XYZ file of C-alpha atoms in Angstrom:
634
model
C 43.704 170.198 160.171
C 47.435 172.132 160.388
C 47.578 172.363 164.172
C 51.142 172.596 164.310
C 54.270 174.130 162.615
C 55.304 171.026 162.011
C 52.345 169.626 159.979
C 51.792 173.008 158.068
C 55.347 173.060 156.819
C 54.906 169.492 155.451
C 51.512 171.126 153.845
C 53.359 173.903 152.379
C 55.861 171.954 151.054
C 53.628 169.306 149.305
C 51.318 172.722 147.706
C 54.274 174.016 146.380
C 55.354 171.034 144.632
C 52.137 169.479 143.233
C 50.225 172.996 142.776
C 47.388 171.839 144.653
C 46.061 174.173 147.420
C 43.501 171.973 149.488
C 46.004 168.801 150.532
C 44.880 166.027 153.644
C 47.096 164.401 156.112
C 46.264 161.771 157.894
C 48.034 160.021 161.133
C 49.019 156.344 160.185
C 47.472 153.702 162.580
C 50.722 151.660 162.535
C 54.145 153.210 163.637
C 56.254 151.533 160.868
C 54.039 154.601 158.357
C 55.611 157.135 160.115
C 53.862 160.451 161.467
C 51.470 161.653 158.603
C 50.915 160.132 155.538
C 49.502 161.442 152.382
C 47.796 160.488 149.274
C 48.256 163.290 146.755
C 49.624 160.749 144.123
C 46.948 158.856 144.193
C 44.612 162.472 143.801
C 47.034 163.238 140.813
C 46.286 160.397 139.467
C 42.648 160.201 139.379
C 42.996 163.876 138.052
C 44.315 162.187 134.802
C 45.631 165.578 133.576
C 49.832 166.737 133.684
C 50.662 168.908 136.400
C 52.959 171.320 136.409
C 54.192 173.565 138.795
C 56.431 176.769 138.429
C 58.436 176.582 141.072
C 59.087 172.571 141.236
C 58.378 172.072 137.533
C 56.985 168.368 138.664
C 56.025 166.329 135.517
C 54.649 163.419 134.978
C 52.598 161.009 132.019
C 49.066 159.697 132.240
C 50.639 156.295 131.657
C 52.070 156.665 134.801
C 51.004 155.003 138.102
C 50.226 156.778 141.670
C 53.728 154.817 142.678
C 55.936 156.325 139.821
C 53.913 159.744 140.717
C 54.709 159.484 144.285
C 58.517 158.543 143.490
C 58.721 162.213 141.416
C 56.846 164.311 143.963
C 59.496 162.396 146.656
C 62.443 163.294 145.006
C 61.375 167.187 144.631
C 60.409 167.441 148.353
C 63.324 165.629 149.100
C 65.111 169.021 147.663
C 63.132 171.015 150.351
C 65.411 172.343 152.914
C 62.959 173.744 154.968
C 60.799 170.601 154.844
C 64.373 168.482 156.037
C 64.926 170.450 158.945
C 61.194 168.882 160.438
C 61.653 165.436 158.660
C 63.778 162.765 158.795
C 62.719 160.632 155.937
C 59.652 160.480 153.406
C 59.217 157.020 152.114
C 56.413 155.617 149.745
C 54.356 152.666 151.114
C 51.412 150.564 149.090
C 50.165 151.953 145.880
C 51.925 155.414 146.146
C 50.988 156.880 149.808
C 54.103 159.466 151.189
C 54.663 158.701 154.927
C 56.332 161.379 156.711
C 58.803 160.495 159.827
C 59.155 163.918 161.788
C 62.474 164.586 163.037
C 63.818 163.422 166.821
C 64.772 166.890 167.362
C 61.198 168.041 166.702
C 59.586 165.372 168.434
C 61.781 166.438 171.475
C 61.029 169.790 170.794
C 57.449 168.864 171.128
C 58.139 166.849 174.713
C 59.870 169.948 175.966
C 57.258 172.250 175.358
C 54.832 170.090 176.995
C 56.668 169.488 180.155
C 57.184 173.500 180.202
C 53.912 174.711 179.390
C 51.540 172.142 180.430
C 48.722 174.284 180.965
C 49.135 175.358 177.403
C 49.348 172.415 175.512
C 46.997 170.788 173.398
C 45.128 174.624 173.078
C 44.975 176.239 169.836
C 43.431 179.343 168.127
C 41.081 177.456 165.545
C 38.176 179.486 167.012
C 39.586 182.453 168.379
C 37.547 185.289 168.971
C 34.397 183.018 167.870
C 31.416 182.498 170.101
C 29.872 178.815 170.216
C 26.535 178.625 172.086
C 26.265 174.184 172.107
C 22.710 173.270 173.784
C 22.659 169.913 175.791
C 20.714 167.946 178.494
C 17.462 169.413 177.675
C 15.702 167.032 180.370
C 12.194 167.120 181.215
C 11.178 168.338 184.982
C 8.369 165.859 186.922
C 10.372 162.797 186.332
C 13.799 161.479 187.129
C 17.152 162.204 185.200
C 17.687 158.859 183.502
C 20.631 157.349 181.864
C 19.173 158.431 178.102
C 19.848 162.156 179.605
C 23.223 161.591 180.666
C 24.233 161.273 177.358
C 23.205 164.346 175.996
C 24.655 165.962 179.235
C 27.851 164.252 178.768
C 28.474 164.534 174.953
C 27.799 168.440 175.018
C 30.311 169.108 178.148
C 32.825 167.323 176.029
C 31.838 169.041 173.241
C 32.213 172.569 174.742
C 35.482 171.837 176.500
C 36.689 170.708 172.757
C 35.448 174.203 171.564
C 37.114 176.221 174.365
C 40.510 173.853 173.598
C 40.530 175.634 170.200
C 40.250 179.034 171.353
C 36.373 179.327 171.341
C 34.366 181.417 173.882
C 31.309 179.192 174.854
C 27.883 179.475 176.146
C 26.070 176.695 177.650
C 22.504 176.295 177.422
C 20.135 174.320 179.251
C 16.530 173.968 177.803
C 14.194 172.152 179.999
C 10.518 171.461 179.367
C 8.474 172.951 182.249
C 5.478 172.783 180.034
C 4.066 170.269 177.386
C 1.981 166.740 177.276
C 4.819 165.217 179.150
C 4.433 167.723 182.165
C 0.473 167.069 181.720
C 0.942 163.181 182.534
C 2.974 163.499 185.092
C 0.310 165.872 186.910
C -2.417 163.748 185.899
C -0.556 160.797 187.382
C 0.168 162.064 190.684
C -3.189 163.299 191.387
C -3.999 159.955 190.739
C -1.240 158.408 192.792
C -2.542 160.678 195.635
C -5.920 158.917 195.104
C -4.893 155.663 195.728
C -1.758 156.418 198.637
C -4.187 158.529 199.958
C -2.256 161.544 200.627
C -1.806 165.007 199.979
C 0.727 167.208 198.692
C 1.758 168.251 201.771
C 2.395 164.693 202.516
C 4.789 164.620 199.299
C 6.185 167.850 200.949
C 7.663 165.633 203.950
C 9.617 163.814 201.682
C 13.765 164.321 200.512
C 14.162 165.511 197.612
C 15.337 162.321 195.714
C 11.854 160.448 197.068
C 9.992 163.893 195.849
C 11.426 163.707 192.286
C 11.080 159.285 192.278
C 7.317 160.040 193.001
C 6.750 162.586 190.503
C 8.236 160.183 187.847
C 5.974 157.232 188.934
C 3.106 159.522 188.185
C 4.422 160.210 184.654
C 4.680 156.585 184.018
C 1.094 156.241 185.401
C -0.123 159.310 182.766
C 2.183 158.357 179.922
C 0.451 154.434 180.348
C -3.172 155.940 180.712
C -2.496 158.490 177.795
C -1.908 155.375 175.723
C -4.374 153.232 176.453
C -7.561 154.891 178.089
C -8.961 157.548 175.430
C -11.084 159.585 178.227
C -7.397 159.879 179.897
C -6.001 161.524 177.035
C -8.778 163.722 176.380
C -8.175 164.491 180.440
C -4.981 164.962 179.868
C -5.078 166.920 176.479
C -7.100 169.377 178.715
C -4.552 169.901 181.428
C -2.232 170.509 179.191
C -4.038 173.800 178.291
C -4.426 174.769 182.172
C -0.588 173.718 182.817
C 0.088 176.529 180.063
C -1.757 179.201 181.929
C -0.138 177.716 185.432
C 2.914 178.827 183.738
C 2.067 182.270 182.499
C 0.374 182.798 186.299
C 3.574 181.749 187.757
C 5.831 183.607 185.405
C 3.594 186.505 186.034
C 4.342 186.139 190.045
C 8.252 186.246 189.233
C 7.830 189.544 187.348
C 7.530 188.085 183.785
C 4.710 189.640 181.376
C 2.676 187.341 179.492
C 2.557 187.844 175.849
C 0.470 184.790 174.059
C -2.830 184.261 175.519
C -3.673 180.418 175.181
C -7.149 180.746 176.289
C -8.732 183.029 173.878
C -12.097 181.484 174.109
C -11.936 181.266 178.001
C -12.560 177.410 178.381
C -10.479 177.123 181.291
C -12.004 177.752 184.844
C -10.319 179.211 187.773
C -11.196 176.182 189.434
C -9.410 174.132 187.257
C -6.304 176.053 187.547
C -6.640 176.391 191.263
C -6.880 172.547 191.584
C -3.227 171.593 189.873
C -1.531 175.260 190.237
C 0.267 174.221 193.822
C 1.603 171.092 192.342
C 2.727 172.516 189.353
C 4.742 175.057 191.435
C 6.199 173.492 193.664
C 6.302 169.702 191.227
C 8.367 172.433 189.523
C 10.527 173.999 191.865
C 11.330 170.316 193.440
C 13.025 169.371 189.482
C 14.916 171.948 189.189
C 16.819 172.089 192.633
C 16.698 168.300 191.576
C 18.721 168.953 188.621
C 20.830 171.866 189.837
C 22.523 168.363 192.158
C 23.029 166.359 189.264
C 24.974 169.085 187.293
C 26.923 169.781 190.080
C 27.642 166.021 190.781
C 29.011 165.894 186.737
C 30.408 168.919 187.214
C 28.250 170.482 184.646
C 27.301 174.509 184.964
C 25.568 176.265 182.489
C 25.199 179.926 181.067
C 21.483 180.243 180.103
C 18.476 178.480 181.566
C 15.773 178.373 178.735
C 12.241 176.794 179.891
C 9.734 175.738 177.254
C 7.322 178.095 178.924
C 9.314 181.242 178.213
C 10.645 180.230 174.735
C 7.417 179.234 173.594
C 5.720 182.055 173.620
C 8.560 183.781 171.784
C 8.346 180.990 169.098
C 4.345 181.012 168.992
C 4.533 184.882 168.260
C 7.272 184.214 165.098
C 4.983 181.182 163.811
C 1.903 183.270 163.734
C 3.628 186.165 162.324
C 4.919 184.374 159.703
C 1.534 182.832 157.909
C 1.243 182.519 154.913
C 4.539 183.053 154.184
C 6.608 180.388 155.904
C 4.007 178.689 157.801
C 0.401 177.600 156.976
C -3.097 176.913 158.569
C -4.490 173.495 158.127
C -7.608 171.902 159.983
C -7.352 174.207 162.988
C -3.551 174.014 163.433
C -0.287 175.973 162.215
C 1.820 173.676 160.112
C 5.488 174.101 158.033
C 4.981 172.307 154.804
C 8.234 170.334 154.322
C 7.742 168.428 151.291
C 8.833 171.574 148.942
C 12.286 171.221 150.589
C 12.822 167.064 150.483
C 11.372 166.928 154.074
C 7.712 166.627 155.853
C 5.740 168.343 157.643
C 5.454 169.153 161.014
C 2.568 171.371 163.553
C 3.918 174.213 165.143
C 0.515 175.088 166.559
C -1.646 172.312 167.561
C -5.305 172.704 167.170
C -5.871 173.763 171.014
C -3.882 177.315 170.449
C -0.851 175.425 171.949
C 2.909 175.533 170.506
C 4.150 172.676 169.923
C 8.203 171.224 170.698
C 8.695 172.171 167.262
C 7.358 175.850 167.742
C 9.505 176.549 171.632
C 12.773 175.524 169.499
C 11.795 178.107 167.198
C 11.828 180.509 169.856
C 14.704 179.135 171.609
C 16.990 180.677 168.747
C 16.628 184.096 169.255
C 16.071 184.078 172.955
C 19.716 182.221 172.970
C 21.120 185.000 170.373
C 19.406 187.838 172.750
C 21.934 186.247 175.658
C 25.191 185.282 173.414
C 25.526 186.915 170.186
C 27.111 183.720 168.870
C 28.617 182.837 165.754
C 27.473 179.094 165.661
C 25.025 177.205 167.582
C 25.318 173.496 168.311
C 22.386 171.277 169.381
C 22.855 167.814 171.137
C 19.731 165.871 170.339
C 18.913 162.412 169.914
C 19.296 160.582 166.597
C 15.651 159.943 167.022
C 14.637 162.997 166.373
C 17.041 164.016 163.810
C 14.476 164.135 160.915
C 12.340 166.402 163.253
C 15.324 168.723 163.727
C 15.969 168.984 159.800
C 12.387 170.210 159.261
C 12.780 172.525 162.270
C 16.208 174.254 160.667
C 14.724 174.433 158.134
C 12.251 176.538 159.546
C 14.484 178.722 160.897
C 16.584 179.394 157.691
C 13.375 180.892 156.413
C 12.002 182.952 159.805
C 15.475 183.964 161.195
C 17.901 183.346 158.324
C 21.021 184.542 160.342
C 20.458 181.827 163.079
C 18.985 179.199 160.920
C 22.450 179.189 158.408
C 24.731 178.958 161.855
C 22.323 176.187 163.979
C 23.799 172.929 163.639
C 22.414 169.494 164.983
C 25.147 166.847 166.598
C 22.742 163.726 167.205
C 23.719 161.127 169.696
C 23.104 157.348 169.269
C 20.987 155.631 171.610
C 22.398 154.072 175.190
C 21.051 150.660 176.643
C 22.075 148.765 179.110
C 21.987 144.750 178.611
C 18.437 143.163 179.702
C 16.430 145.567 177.604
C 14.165 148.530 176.589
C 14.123 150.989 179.145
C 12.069 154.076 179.111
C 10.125 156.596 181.717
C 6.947 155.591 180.433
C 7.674 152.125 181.268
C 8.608 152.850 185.274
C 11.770 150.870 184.754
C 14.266 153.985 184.349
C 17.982 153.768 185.285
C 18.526 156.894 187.089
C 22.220 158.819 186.956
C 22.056 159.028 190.543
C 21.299 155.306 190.576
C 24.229 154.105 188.672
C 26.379 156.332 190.057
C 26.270 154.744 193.352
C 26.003 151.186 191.742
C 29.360 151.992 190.481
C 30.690 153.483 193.498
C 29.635 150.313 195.317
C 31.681 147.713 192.825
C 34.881 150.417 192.753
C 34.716 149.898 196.747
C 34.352 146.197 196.641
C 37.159 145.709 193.930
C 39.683 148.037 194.551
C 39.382 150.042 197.850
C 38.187 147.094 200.617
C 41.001 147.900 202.800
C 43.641 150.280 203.296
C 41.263 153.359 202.891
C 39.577 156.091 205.403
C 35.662 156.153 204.789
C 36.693 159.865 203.652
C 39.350 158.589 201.144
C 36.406 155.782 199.330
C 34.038 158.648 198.878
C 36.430 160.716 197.248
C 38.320 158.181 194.907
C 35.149 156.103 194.386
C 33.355 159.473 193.273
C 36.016 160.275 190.907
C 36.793 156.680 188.940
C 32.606 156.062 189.317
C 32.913 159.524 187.149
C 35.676 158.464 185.301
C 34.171 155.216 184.375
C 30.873 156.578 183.305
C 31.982 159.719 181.420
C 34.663 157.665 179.506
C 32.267 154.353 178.728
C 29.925 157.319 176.615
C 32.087 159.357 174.976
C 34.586 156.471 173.433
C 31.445 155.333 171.360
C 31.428 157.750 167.947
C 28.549 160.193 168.041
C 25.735 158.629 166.509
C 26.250 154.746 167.247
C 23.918 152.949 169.428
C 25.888 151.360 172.341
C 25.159 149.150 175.156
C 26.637 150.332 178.321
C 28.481 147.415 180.598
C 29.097 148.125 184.238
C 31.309 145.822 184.603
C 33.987 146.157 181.197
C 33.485 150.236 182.402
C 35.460 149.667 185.866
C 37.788 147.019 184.679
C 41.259 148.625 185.341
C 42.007 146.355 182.132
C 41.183 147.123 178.270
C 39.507 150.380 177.132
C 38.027 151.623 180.307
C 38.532 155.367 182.367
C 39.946 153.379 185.379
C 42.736 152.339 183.210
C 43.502 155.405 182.032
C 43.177 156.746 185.695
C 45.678 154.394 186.860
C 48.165 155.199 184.051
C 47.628 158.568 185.226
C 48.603 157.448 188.980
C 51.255 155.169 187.528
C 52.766 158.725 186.378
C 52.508 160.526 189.443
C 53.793 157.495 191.178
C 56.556 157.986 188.914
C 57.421 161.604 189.823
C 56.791 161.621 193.394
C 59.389 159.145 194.177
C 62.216 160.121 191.719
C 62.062 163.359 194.201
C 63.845 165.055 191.015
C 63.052 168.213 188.900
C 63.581 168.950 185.491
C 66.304 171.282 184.164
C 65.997 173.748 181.442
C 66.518 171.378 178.773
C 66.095 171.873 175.376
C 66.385 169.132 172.174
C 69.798 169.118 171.869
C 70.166 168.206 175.390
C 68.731 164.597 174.631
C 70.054 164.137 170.905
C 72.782 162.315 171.690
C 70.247 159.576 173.437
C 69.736 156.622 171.457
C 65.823 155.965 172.289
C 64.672 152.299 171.956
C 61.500 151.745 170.150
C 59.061 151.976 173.460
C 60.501 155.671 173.875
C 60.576 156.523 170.564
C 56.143 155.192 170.299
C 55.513 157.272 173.216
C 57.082 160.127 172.089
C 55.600 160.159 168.391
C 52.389 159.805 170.215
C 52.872 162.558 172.343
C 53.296 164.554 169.186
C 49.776 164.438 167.820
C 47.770 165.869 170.614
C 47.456 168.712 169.218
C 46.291 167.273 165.822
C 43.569 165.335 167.561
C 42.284 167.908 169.219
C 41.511 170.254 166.316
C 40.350 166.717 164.034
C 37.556 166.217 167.446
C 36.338 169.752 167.096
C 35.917 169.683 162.679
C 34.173 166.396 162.940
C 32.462 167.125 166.880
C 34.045 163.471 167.551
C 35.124 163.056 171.595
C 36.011 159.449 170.648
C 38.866 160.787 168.685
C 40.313 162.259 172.538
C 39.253 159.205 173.806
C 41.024 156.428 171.669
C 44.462 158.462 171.380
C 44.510 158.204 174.915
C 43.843 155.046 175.345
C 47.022 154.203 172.958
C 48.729 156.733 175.213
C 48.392 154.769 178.080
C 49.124 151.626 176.480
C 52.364 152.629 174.937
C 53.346 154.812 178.020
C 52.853 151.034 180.508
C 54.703 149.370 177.517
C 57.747 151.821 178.063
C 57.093 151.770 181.713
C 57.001 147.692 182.137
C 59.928 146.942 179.760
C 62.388 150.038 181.227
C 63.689 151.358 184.380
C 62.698 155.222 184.527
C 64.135 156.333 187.960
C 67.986 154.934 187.311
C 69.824 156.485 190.242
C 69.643 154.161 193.169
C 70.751 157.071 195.935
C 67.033 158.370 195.691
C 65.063 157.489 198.533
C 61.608 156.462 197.245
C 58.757 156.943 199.243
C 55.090 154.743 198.886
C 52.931 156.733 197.000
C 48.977 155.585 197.374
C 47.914 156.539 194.055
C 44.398 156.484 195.164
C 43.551 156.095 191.132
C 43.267 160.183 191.517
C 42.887 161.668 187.893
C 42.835 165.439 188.678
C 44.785 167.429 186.676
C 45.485 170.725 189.024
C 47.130 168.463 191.448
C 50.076 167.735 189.431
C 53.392 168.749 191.309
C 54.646 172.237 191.264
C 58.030 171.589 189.233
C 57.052 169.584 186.578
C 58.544 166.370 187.417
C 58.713 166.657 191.915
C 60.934 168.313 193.923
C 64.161 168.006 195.072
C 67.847 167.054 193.419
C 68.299 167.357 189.655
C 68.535 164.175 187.583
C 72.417 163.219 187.122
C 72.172 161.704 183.867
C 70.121 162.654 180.425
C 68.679 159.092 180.223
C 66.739 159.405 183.615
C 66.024 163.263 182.783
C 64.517 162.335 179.141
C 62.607 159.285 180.985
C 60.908 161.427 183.619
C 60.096 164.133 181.222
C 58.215 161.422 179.017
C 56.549 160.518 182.061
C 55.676 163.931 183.114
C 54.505 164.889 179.787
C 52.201 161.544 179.771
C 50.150 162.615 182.744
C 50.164 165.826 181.531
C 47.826 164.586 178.308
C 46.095 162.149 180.519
């Protein structure tokens, strides 16, 4: 995790005293531990072998404990000069963990450079010149985008903006299913719903696009129930599924796009059957994916590579049937991957109607992302569901496309719920994005923005903290856990919420725009004579270990990491801000400043902290600096 000088000269110094190559620091969760702490006593110790290093010569007996172990590795880095010029002290806490305490100097090195280079900060070169394709959304056309979506949509963005952060080049990749049972319910459902409405397509035509899309997802709840529950359904259904396939090729074929799989070799399928759904399909089509071309845009989502199930399936269905008998095997009129010779299960790959299956398109999806982006590792946002599924399916790949298989990685998301119960597409009872969106834009306009506000202004701040609210309510849960989502705690301007860090944000910019002062040049020295109180001082350490979080989100894919180090941002920063006066020169005029709970980071001022006279004393210049460099990291 060395992200910084800083940390990698406490690393070198602690390898070339104990010997050992591969050393871990960690960031204390109390102050009083100092700035990184280590437990390499504790690791000699359990090696329960003498050490000895050349250069340091450090000793010590078996009989001795991590604490007396600690106390000799102390003393030698204590000799360090190098290491002294970053550290103030090195104390032992507990059983024989070394807490570091970085120097002021450095930590006000560290505050300069952020307040100079703001656009800079935080960035580092951990994946330079690598290419990261990360997969995410992956929703399902004929039905709505739901809240289950969003967090696949939301957990990848983070994800890639975390790769690009540490120097990555990243392709985004959007793999929808446009084919498949699912798309075969929904059909069969609205021709039902048409049945008993009693209208036509063209009818549905005549609709906006949101009522388009909400009736296309009743119909899938309508299939999905009948597929369950009414066996000549599902054999109705099982059959469409087949003539949705060739609907596909046809329309590929109309777009320029040669067919290469034929799914029909024994010609079962009429024209009239094809002819009777091909319309809907089309346009059912067409109407999802302008559909989910507005949601992106809303989240501010825009990806690289469009991948539909239809395309990548055939690719996939070509490398499973190439690839019998030696990977893949037939077994009572289906294609199958034997898992149980690896610890797994198996899975179909070809279903017994000449059909991939999910398992077979991902196959396919691979290569036809590596055709696009020659990457170097490719992340997957799936469900936790399904993560059993996805280890049989990488597995898979190791053996058909070794070079993709050995870089393909799942992350698997926990599941969201809101409280009052299961939810679920096949039920009918779906929370849409677009739905809660607006429910939250609703409650931000009640609470905070009844009066005082252009119609204009409560679109545009509502928008952002309804964003802000959502986006941050997902991604402070680790990857993996199960969460229930709560409107109401995820607009509170209180607790761990994005409103609250949006308002800390404001609270900054509040800050700056009436000091009407800009920074100097400074540099370290210009503020070492400054005796910081303790609120300072916990803002400033804080500040220092950006960097460190960033590059510990991308190893372990963990947004929550971004997301709780902020939130102790903003807490110490309205500690510091409550208990001390920032702006100390009464002569400044101070204008009102409607923060407007704005959180967007290209609107920060031009100098770094305002414009207009220079601060008159280093106090009020170190204060507004802190402050700048806050809303900088928020």
């Amino acid at each position: 995790m060395a992200s910084n000088i800083y940390l990698e000269q406490i690393l070198k110094s602690l390898k070339k005293v104990t010997g050992i190559e591969t050393i871990m620091l960690d960031i204390p969760e109390r102050e009083e531990f100092g700035d990184y702490s280590s437990n390499i006593a504790l690791k000699l110790k359990s090696q329960n072998s003498k050490v000895k290093n050349k250069t340091q010569n450090l000793k010590f007996e078996e009989t001795d404990n991590p604490h007396q172990i600690a106390q000799n590795v102390v003393e030698k880095l204590k000799k360090d000069k190098d290491l002294m010029h970053v550290v103030e002290k090195i104390e032992i806490a507990g059983p024989g963990f070394i807490n570091f305490f970085l120097n002021t100097d450095v930590l006000l090195s560290n505050l300069i450079h952020i307040v100079s280079e703001p656009e800079n900060f935080g960035k580092s070169d951990f994946y330079k010149n690598k290419k990261v394709c990360v997969e995410y959304t992956d929703p399902n056309p004929f039905k709505e985008f739901h809240i289950g979506h969003l967090i696949s949509n939301i957990t990848g963005e983070s994800i890639c903006r975390i790769f690009e952060a540490n120097g990555a080049k990243v392709w985004r990749a959007d793999y929808y299913g446009d084919v498949g049972v699912h798309v075969a319910k929904s059909i069969w459902g609205i021709k039902k719903n048409f049945q008993e409405d009693n209208i036509t397509l063209s009818d549905l035509e005549k609709k906006d696009l949101l009522e388009k899309v909400a009736y296309m997802g009743t119909g899938y709840a309508m299939g999905s129930r009948a597929y369950e529950s009414d066996e000549k359904a599902k054999e109705e259904i099982e059959k469409l599924n087949t003539v949705l396939y060739i609907c596909s090729q046809k329309t590929g074929e109309s777009q320029g796009r040669k067919s290469t799989v034929n799914y029909d070799p024994e010609k079962k399928v009429s024209d009239e059957e094809i002819n009777a759904v091909f319309e809907l399909y089309v346009k059912g089509r067409s109407w999802s994916l302008e559909y989910l071309e507005t949601i992106y845009h809303r989240l501010g989502t825009k990806f690289d590579g469009y991948y539909p199930e239809s395309v990548v399936g055939e690719v996939g269905f070509e490398l499973v049937k190439e690839n019998i008998g030696r990977v893949f095997e037939e077994s009572e009129g289906a294609v199958v991957f034997k898992g149980e010779r690896f610890g797994l299960h198996t899975r179909v790959f070809i279903n017994k109607h000449n059909l991939p299956t999910y398992e077979a398109k991902e196959l396919g999806l691979a290569p036809s992302k590596y055709k696009d982006f020659q990457y170097d590792k490719s992340v997957i946002v799936v469900g936790k569901e399904i993560k059993e599924y996805f280890e049989v399916l990488v597995q898979a790949l190791k053996l058909v496309e070794p070079k993709l298989g050995n870089v393909t990685e799942p992350i698997c998301t926990g599941m969201v719920s809101v409280p009052g119960g299961k939810m679920g597409s096949r039920f009918g009872n779906v929370i849409t994005v677009t739905g809660l969106l607006n429910q939250l834009k609703d409650i931000i306009n009640e609470r905070y923005l009844n009066t005082g506000y252009t119609e204009e202004e409560k679109e545009e701040i509502s928008e952002e903290v309804a964003q802000g609210a959502l986006k941050y309510a997902f991604l402070k849960n680790s990857i993996g856990s199960d969460f229930i989502f709560d409107i109401n705690a995820s607009v509170s301007l209180e607790g761990n919420s994005g409103p609250y860090l949006q308002y800390t944000y404001a609270r900054t910019q509040s800050v700056l725009t009436k000091s009407k002062v800009k920074t100097q040049k400074s540099k370290p020295g210009d503020f070492s004579n400054l005796e910081l109180n303790s609120e300072e001082l916990a803002v400033l350490r804080h500040l220092s270990h950006y960097t460190d979080i960033i590059a510990m989100s991308v190893k372990n894919y963990s947004p929550n990491l971004i997301c709780n180090y902020l939130y102790e941002l903003a807490q110490k920063f309205n500690t510091f801000y409550n208990k001390h006066k920032i702006i100390q020169n009464s002569k400044f005029k101070t204008q009102n400043y409607n923060s407007k709970f704005k959180n967007e980071k290209n609107s920060r001022p031009d100098n770094l902290i305002g414009v207009g006279d220079i601060a008159t004393n280093n106090t009020e210049q170190f204060r507004l600096a802190l402050t700048s460099a806050t809303g900088t990291v928020l």
